[in-house]
Coordinates of C-alpha atoms in Angstrom, one line a residue:
X1 CA 0.0 0.0 0.0
X2 CA 2.8 2.4 0.9
X3 CA 4.4 1.7 -2.5
X4 CA 1.1 2.5 -4.2
X5 CA 0.7 5.7 -2.3
X6 CA 4.2 6.8 -3.1
X7 CA 3.8 6.0 -6.8
X8 CA 0.5 7.9 -6.8
X9 CA 2.1 11.0 -5.3
X10 CA 4.9 10.9 -7.8
X11 CA 2.6 10.6 -10.8
X12 CA 0.4 13.4 -9.5
X13 CA 3.4 15.7 -9.4
X14 CA 4.4 14.6 -12.9
X15 CA 0.9 15.3 -14.3
X16 CA 1.1 18.9 -12.8
X17 CA 4.5 19.4 -14.4
X18 CA 3.7 18.2 -17.9
X19 CA 3.2 20.7 -20.6
X20 CA 2.2 18.4 -23.4
X21 CA -1.2 16.8 -23.4
X22 CA 0.0 13.3 -24.6
X23 CA 2.3 12.8 -21.6
X24 CA -0.4 14.0 -19.2
X25 CA -2.9 11.5 -20.7
X26 CA -0.5 8.6 -20.4
X27 CA 0.3 9.6 -16.8
X28 CA -3.4 9.7 -15.9
X29 CA -4.0 6.2 -17.3
X30 CA -1.1 5.1 -15.1
X31 CA -2.5 6.9 -12.1
X32 CA -6.0 5.5 -12.6
X33 CA -4.5 2.0 -12.9
X34 CA -2.7 2.5 -9.5
X35 CA -6.0 3.5 -7.9
X36 CA -7.6 0.4 -9.3
X37 CA -4.7 -1.7 -7.9
X38 CA -5.4 -0.4 -4.4
X39 CA -9.2 -0.8 -5.0
X40 CA -9.9 3.0 -4.9
X41 CA -12.3 2.6 -7.7
X42 CA -14.1 6.0 -7.3
X43 CA -10.7 7.7 -7.5
X44 CA -9.9 5.7 -10.6
X45 CA -13.2 6.8 -12.3
X46 CA -12.6 10.4 -11.4
X47 CA -9.1 10.2 -12.9
X48 CA -10.4 8.6 -16.1
X49 CA -13.1 11.3 -16.3
X50 CA -10.5 14.1 -15.9
X51 CA -8.7 12.6 -18.9
X52 CA -11.9 12.6 -21.0
X53 CA -12.6 16.2 -20.0
X54 CA -9.5 17.3 -22.0
X55 CA -9.7 14.7 -24.8
X56 CA -12.2 12.3 -26.3
X57 CA -10.4 11.1 -29.4
X58 CA -7.1 9.6 -28.3
X59 CA -6.3 5.9 -27.7
X60 CA -6.0 6.9 -24.0
X61 CA -9.6 8.3 -24.1
X62 CA -10.8 4.9 -25.5
X63 CA -9.2 3.1 -22.6
X64 CA -10.6 5.5 -20.1
X65 CA -14.1 5.4 -21.4
X66 CA -14.2 1.6 -21.3
X67 CA -12.7 1.4 -17.9
X68 CA -15.3 3.9 -16.5
X69 CA -18.1 1.8 -17.8
X70 CA -16.7 -1.4 -16.4
X71 CA -15.9 0.0 -13.0
X72 CA -19.2 1.9 -12.6
X73 CA -21.2 -1.2 -13.4
X74 CA -19.1 -3.6 -11.3
X75 CA -18.9 -1.4 -8.2
X76 CA -22.1 0.5 -8.6
X77 CA -20.4 3.9 -9.0
X78 CA -22.8 6.7 -9.9
X79 CA -22.2 8.6 -13.1
X80 CA -23.9 11.8 -13.9
X81 CA -25.8 12.5 -17.1
X82 CA -23.2 15.1 -18.2
X83 CA -20.4 12.6 -17.6
X84 CA -22.3 9.9 -19.6
X85 CA -22.3 12.4 -22.5
X86 CA -18.5 12.7 -22.2
X87 CA -18.1 9.0 -22.1
X88 CA -20.3 8.6 -25.2
X89 CA -18.3 11.2 -27.0
X90 CA -15.1 9.3 -26.2
X91 CA -16.5 6.0 -27.3
X92 CA -17.7 7.6 -30.5
X93 CA -14.5 9.6 -31.0
X94 CA -12.4 6.4 -30.7
X95 CA -14.7 4.4 -33.0
X96 CA -16.0 2.1 -30.3
X97 CA -19.5 2.4 -31.9
X98 CA -21.0 -0.8 -30.6
X99 CA -20.0 0.1 -27.0
X100 CA -21.4 3.6 -27.5
X101 CA -24.7 2.2 -28.7
X102 CA -25.0 -0.3 -25.8
X103 CA -24.3 2.5 -23.3
X104 CA -26.8 4.8 -25.1
X105 CA -29.5 2.1 -24.7
X106 CA -28.9 2.1 -21.0
X107 CA -28.7 5.9 -20.5
X108 CA -30.8 7.6 -23.1
X109 CA -33.7 8.2 -20.7
X110 CA -31.6 10.4 -18.6
X111 CA -29.6 12.2 -21.3
X112 CA -30.4 15.9 -21.9
X113 CA -31.4 17.4 -25.3
X114 CA -27.9 18.6 -25.8
X115 CA -26.9 15.0 -26.5
X116 CA -29.4 14.5 -29.3
X117 CA -26.9 15.0 -32.2
X118 CA -24.5 12.6 -30.6
X119 CA -27.3 10.1 -30.1
X120 CA -28.3 10.4 -33.8
X121 CA -24.6 9.9 -34.9
X122 CA -24.3 6.8 -32.8
X123 CA -27.6 5.4 -34.3
X124 CA -26.3 6.0 -37.8
X125 CA -22.9 4.4 -37.1
X126 CA -24.8 1.3 -35.9
X127 CA -27.1 1.4 -38.9
X128 CA -30.2 2.1 -36.7
X129 CA -31.7 4.3 -39.4
X130 CA -35.3 4.1 -38.1
X131 CA -34.2 5.3 -34.6
X132 CA -32.2 8.1 -36.2
X133 CA -35.1 9.2 -38.4
X134 CA -37.5 9.3 -35.4
X135 CA -35.1 11.6 -33.6
X136 CA -34.5 13.8 -36.7
X137 CA -38.3 14.1 -37.2
X138 CA -38.5 15.8 -33.8
X139 CA -35.8 18.4 -34.5
X140 CA -36.7 22.0 -35.0
X141 CA -33.8 22.7 -37.4
X142 CA -34.2 19.6 -39.5
X143 CA -32.0 20.8 -42.4
X144 CA -29.0 21.2 -40.1
X145 CA -29.5 17.7 -38.5
X146 CA -30.2 16.0 -41.9
X147 CA -27.0 17.5 -43.3
X148 CA -25.1 16.3 -40.2
X149 CA -26.6 12.8 -40.8
X150 CA -25.6 12.9 -44.4
X151 CA -22.1 14.0 -43.8
X152 CA -21.7 11.3 -41.0
X153 CA -22.7 8.6 -43.4
X154 CA -20.7 10.0 -46.3
X155 CA -17.5 10.0 -44.2
X156 CA -18.3 6.4 -43.2
X157 CA -18.3 5.4 -46.9
X158 CA -22.0 4.7 -46.8
X159 CA -22.7 7.2 -49.6
X160 CA -25.9 5.5 -50.8
X161 CA -27.5 6.0 -47.4
X162 CA -26.0 9.5 -47.2
X163 CA -27.8 10.5 -50.4
X164 CA -31.2 9.9 -48.7
X165 CA -30.4 12.8 -46.4
X166 CA -28.6 15.0 -48.9
X167 CA -31.6 14.9 -51.2
X168 CA -33.8 16.2 -48.4
X169 CA -31.8 19.5 -48.1
X170 CA -31.1 20.2 -51.8
X171 CA -33.6 23.0 -51.6
X172 CA -32.7 24.2 -48.2
X173 CA -33.1 28.0 -47.5
X174 CA -29.7 27.8 -45.8
X175 CA -27.3 28.4 -48.7
X176 CA -24.3 26.7 -47.0
X177 CA -26.3 23.6 -46.3
X178 CA -27.7 23.6 -49.9
X179 CA -24.2 24.0 -51.3
X180 CA -22.7 21.0 -49.4
X181 CA -25.7 18.9 -50.4
X182 CA -25.6 19.8 -54.0
X183 CA -21.8 19.3 -54.2
X184 CA -21.9 15.8 -52.8
X185 CA -24.9 14.9 -54.8
X186 CA -23.1 16.0 -58.0
X187 CA -20.0 13.9 -56.9
X188 CA -22.1 10.9 -56.2
X189 CA -24.1 11.0 -59.5
X190 CA -21.0 11.8 -61.6
X191 CA -18.9 9.0 -60.1
X192 CA -21.6 6.5 -61.0
X193 CA -22.7 8.1 -64.2
X194 CA -26.3 8.1 -62.9
X195 CA -29.1 9.6 -65.0
X196 CA -29.2 13.3 -64.2
X197 CA -25.6 13.8 -63.2
X198 CA -25.1 16.6 -65.8
X199 CA -28.0 18.5 -64.3
X200 CA -26.4 18.5 -60.8
X201 CA -22.9 19.4 -62.2
X202 CA -24.4 22.3 -64.2
X203 CA -26.5 23.5 -61.3
X204 CA -23.4 23.6 -59.1
X205 CA -21.1 25.4 -61.6
X206 CA -23.7 28.1 -62.3
X207 CA -24.4 28.6 -58.6
X208 CA -21.0 28.5 -57.0
X209 CA -17.3 29.3 -57.7
X210 CA -14.8 27.1 -55.9
X211 CA -12.4 24.3 -56.6
X212 CA -15.3 21.8 -56.9
X213 CA -17.0 23.9 -59.6
X214 CA -13.7 24.0 -61.5
X215 CA -13.4 20.3 -61.3
X216 CA -17.1 19.8 -62.4
X217 CA -16.4 21.9 -65.5
X218 CA -13.6 19.5 -66.4
X219 CA -15.8 16.4 -65.7
X220 CA -18.6 17.8 -67.8
X221 CA -16.3 18.5 -70.7
X222 CA -14.6 15.1 -70.4
X223 CA -17.9 13.3 -70.5
X224 CA -19.0 15.3 -73.5
X225 CA -15.8 14.3 -75.2
X226 CA -16.5 10.6 -74.5
X227 CA -20.0 11.1 -76.0
X228 CA -18.3 12.8 -79.1
X229 CA -20.2 16.0 -78.4
X230 CA -17.2 18.1 -79.3
X231 CA -19.0 21.5 -79.8
X232 CA -20.4 21.4 -76.2
X233 CA -17.1 20.1 -74.8
X234 CA -15.2 23.0 -76.4
X235 CA -17.7 25.5 -74.9
X236 CA -17.4 24.0 -71.4
X237 CA -13.5 24.1 -71.6
X238 CA -13.6 27.7 -72.7
X239 CA -16.0 28.7 -70.0
X240 CA -13.8 26.9 -67.4
X241 CA -10.7 28.8 -68.5
X242 CA -12.5 32.1 -68.4
X243 CA -13.5 31.5 -64.8
X244 CA -10.5 29.5 -63.6
X245 CA -7.4 30.4 -65.6
X246 CA -5.1 28.8 -63.0
X247 CA -7.4 26.0 -61.9
X248 CA -6.1 22.6 -61.1
X249 CA -7.7 21.2 -64.4
X250 CA -6.8 24.3 -66.5
X251 CA -4.0 22.3 -68.3
X252 CA -6.5 19.7 -69.5
X253 CA -9.0 22.2 -70.6
X254 CA -6.4 24.2 -72.6
X255 CA -5.1 21.0 -74.2
X256 CA -8.5 20.2 -75.5
X257 CA -9.3 23.7 -76.6
X258 CA -6.2 23.5 -78.8
X259 CA -7.3 20.1 -80.1
X260 CA -10.9 21.0 -80.7
X261 CA -10.9 24.6 -81.8
X262 CA -10.9 25.7 -85.5
X263 CA -10.0 29.2 -84.5
X264 CA -6.3 29.6 -85.2
X265 CA -5.9 32.8 -83.0
X266 CA -7.6 31.0 -80.1
X267 CA -5.3 28.0 -80.5
X268 CA -2.3 30.3 -80.6
X269 CA -3.3 32.2 -77.5
X270 CA -4.1 29.0 -75.7
X271 CA -0.7 27.6 -76.5
X272 CA 1.0 30.7 -75.0
X273 CA -1.3 30.5 -72.0
X274 CA -0.6 26.8 -71.3
X275 CA 3.1 27.5 -71.3
X276 CA 2.6 30.4 -68.9
X277 CA 0.0 29.0 -66.5
X278 CA 0.8 25.3 -66.7
X279 CA 4.6 25.0 -67.3
X280 CA 4.9 21.7 -65.4
X281 CA 2.0 19.9 -66.9
X282 CA 2.6 16.8 -69.1
X283 CA -0.1 18.2 -71.4
X284 CA 2.1 21.3 -72.0
X285 CA 5.2 19.2 -72.8
X286 CA 3.2 17.0 -75.2
X287 CA 2.2 20.1 -77.1
X288 CA 5.6 21.6 -77.0
X289 CA 7.3 18.5 -78.5
X290 CA 4.7 18.4 -81.2
X291 CA 4.9 22.1 -82.2
X292 CA 8.7 22.4 -82.1
X293 CA 8.8 20.2 -85.2
X294 CA 7.2 22.9 -87.3
X295 CA 9.7 25.6 -86.3
X296 CA 13.4 26.0 -86.7
X297 CA 15.5 26.9 -83.7
X298 CA 16.4 30.2 -85.4
X299 CA 12.7 31.1 -85.8
X300 CA 12.0 30.1 -82.1
X301 CA 14.8 32.3 -80.9
X302 CA 13.7 35.2 -83.0
X303 CA 10.1 34.9 -81.8
X304 CA 11.3 34.7 -78.2
X305 CA 13.3 37.9 -78.4
X306 CA 10.4 39.7 -80.1
X307 CA 8.1 38.6 -77.3
X308 CA 10.5 39.7 -74.6
X309 CA 11.0 43.1 -76.3
X310 CA 7.3 43.7 -76.5
X311 CA 6.5 42.4 -73.0
X312 CA 4.4 39.6 -74.3
X313 CA 4.8 37.4 -71.2
X314 CA 2.8 34.4 -72.3
X315 CA 4.4 34.2 -75.7
X316 CA 7.9 34.6 -74.1
X317 CA 7.2 31.7 -71.8
X318 CA 6.1 29.6 -74.8
X319 CA 9.1 30.3 -77.0
X320 CA 11.5 30.0 -74.0
X321 CA 10.2 26.5 -73.3
X322 CA 10.1 25.6 -77.0
X323 CA 13.7 26.6 -77.3
X324 CA 14.7 24.5 -74.3
X325 CA 12.9 21.4 -75.8
X326 CA 14.6 22.0 -79.1
X327 CA 18.2 22.5 -77.9
X328 CA 18.2 20.9 -74.4
X329 CA 20.8 23.4 -73.2
X330 CA 20.7 24.4 -69.6
X331 CA 23.1 27.3 -69.9
X332 CA 21.0 28.9 -72.7
X333 CA 17.9 28.3 -70.7
X334 CA 19.3 30.1 -67.6
X335 CA 20.5 33.0 -69.8
X336 CA 17.1 33.5 -71.2
X337 CA 15.6 33.7 -67.8
X338 CA 17.7 36.7 -67.2
X339 CA 16.1 38.5 -70.1
X340 CA 12.7 38.8 -68.4
X341 CA 11.9 42.2 -67.0
X342 CA 9.0 41.2 -64.8
X343 CA 9.0 39.6 -61.4
X344 CA 7.6 36.1 -62.3
X345 CA 10.8 34.9 -63.9
X346 CA 10.8 32.2 -61.2
X347 CA 7.9 30.6 -63.0
X348 CA 10.2 30.0 -65.9
X349 CA 12.8 28.3 -63.8
X350 CA 10.2 25.6 -63.1

């Protein structure tokens, strides 16, 4: 007993001295274990709870939550409703969903309304959809809760079930909720090529401007290419570049504009732009290797100097890269970089 008491005092001092949360959690697990060893079960539960008050997602939190349940049931230790919520959060946060569900079944009658979202999440994780739906039907802010349910299932790779909730909020008055629902609906339909996927993609790109809308432009155009609808594909790619000139799919869009367009001035401008905006893209280098065959090195060098003289930045990038592909000379490449009079010369070094 004396050894236990001494060890307990030492660990308590260590906990007070620790600055990092991880060491503190490990020490609290050790302290609670010592309390259990000397049969001070209430003290052990209090120590485990103090750990959960600071963290409900670590492996230590998972151990603490399970030990509290075991000790409280075995030794008839009273746990408050607020502490049961903390324990449920820890079981949920450490992916012990079955234990969370079992505890919820025993405690739901005493849990306050503040625990309702957590309860719904636990039901969803255990595939208790009817129970979750009954709770959702009683909520005042149904859109918010239905979105939460959809996102929970989406992140659990149960996208088919998530769609049932996303569809319910597609026309939400809350624009943020509506945007998330529409975005994920578009992703779901496009991934599976379900009937109506184009409608959802178009609805998103005409309503919002973000990285998802830029991606949806590319996906729409790509699918039109597959269907040999080249005129519509070209329009989609041009619209995408107009909105997102430096988007993550801008190289693909520019490549296909050059391939599909009959407008020589547009093709020329797009060639310059792909060299300027997408210098590291494989699409750019495929085009450069193709077009260098039609121009002599002398002609390329002359066009480069003219572009630099006239501050035609995109054209200068294009002929600079074309010259490098043609001659494969690092010294000449570095010398050309020094010709540029504007601050983004570092883009050329790429």
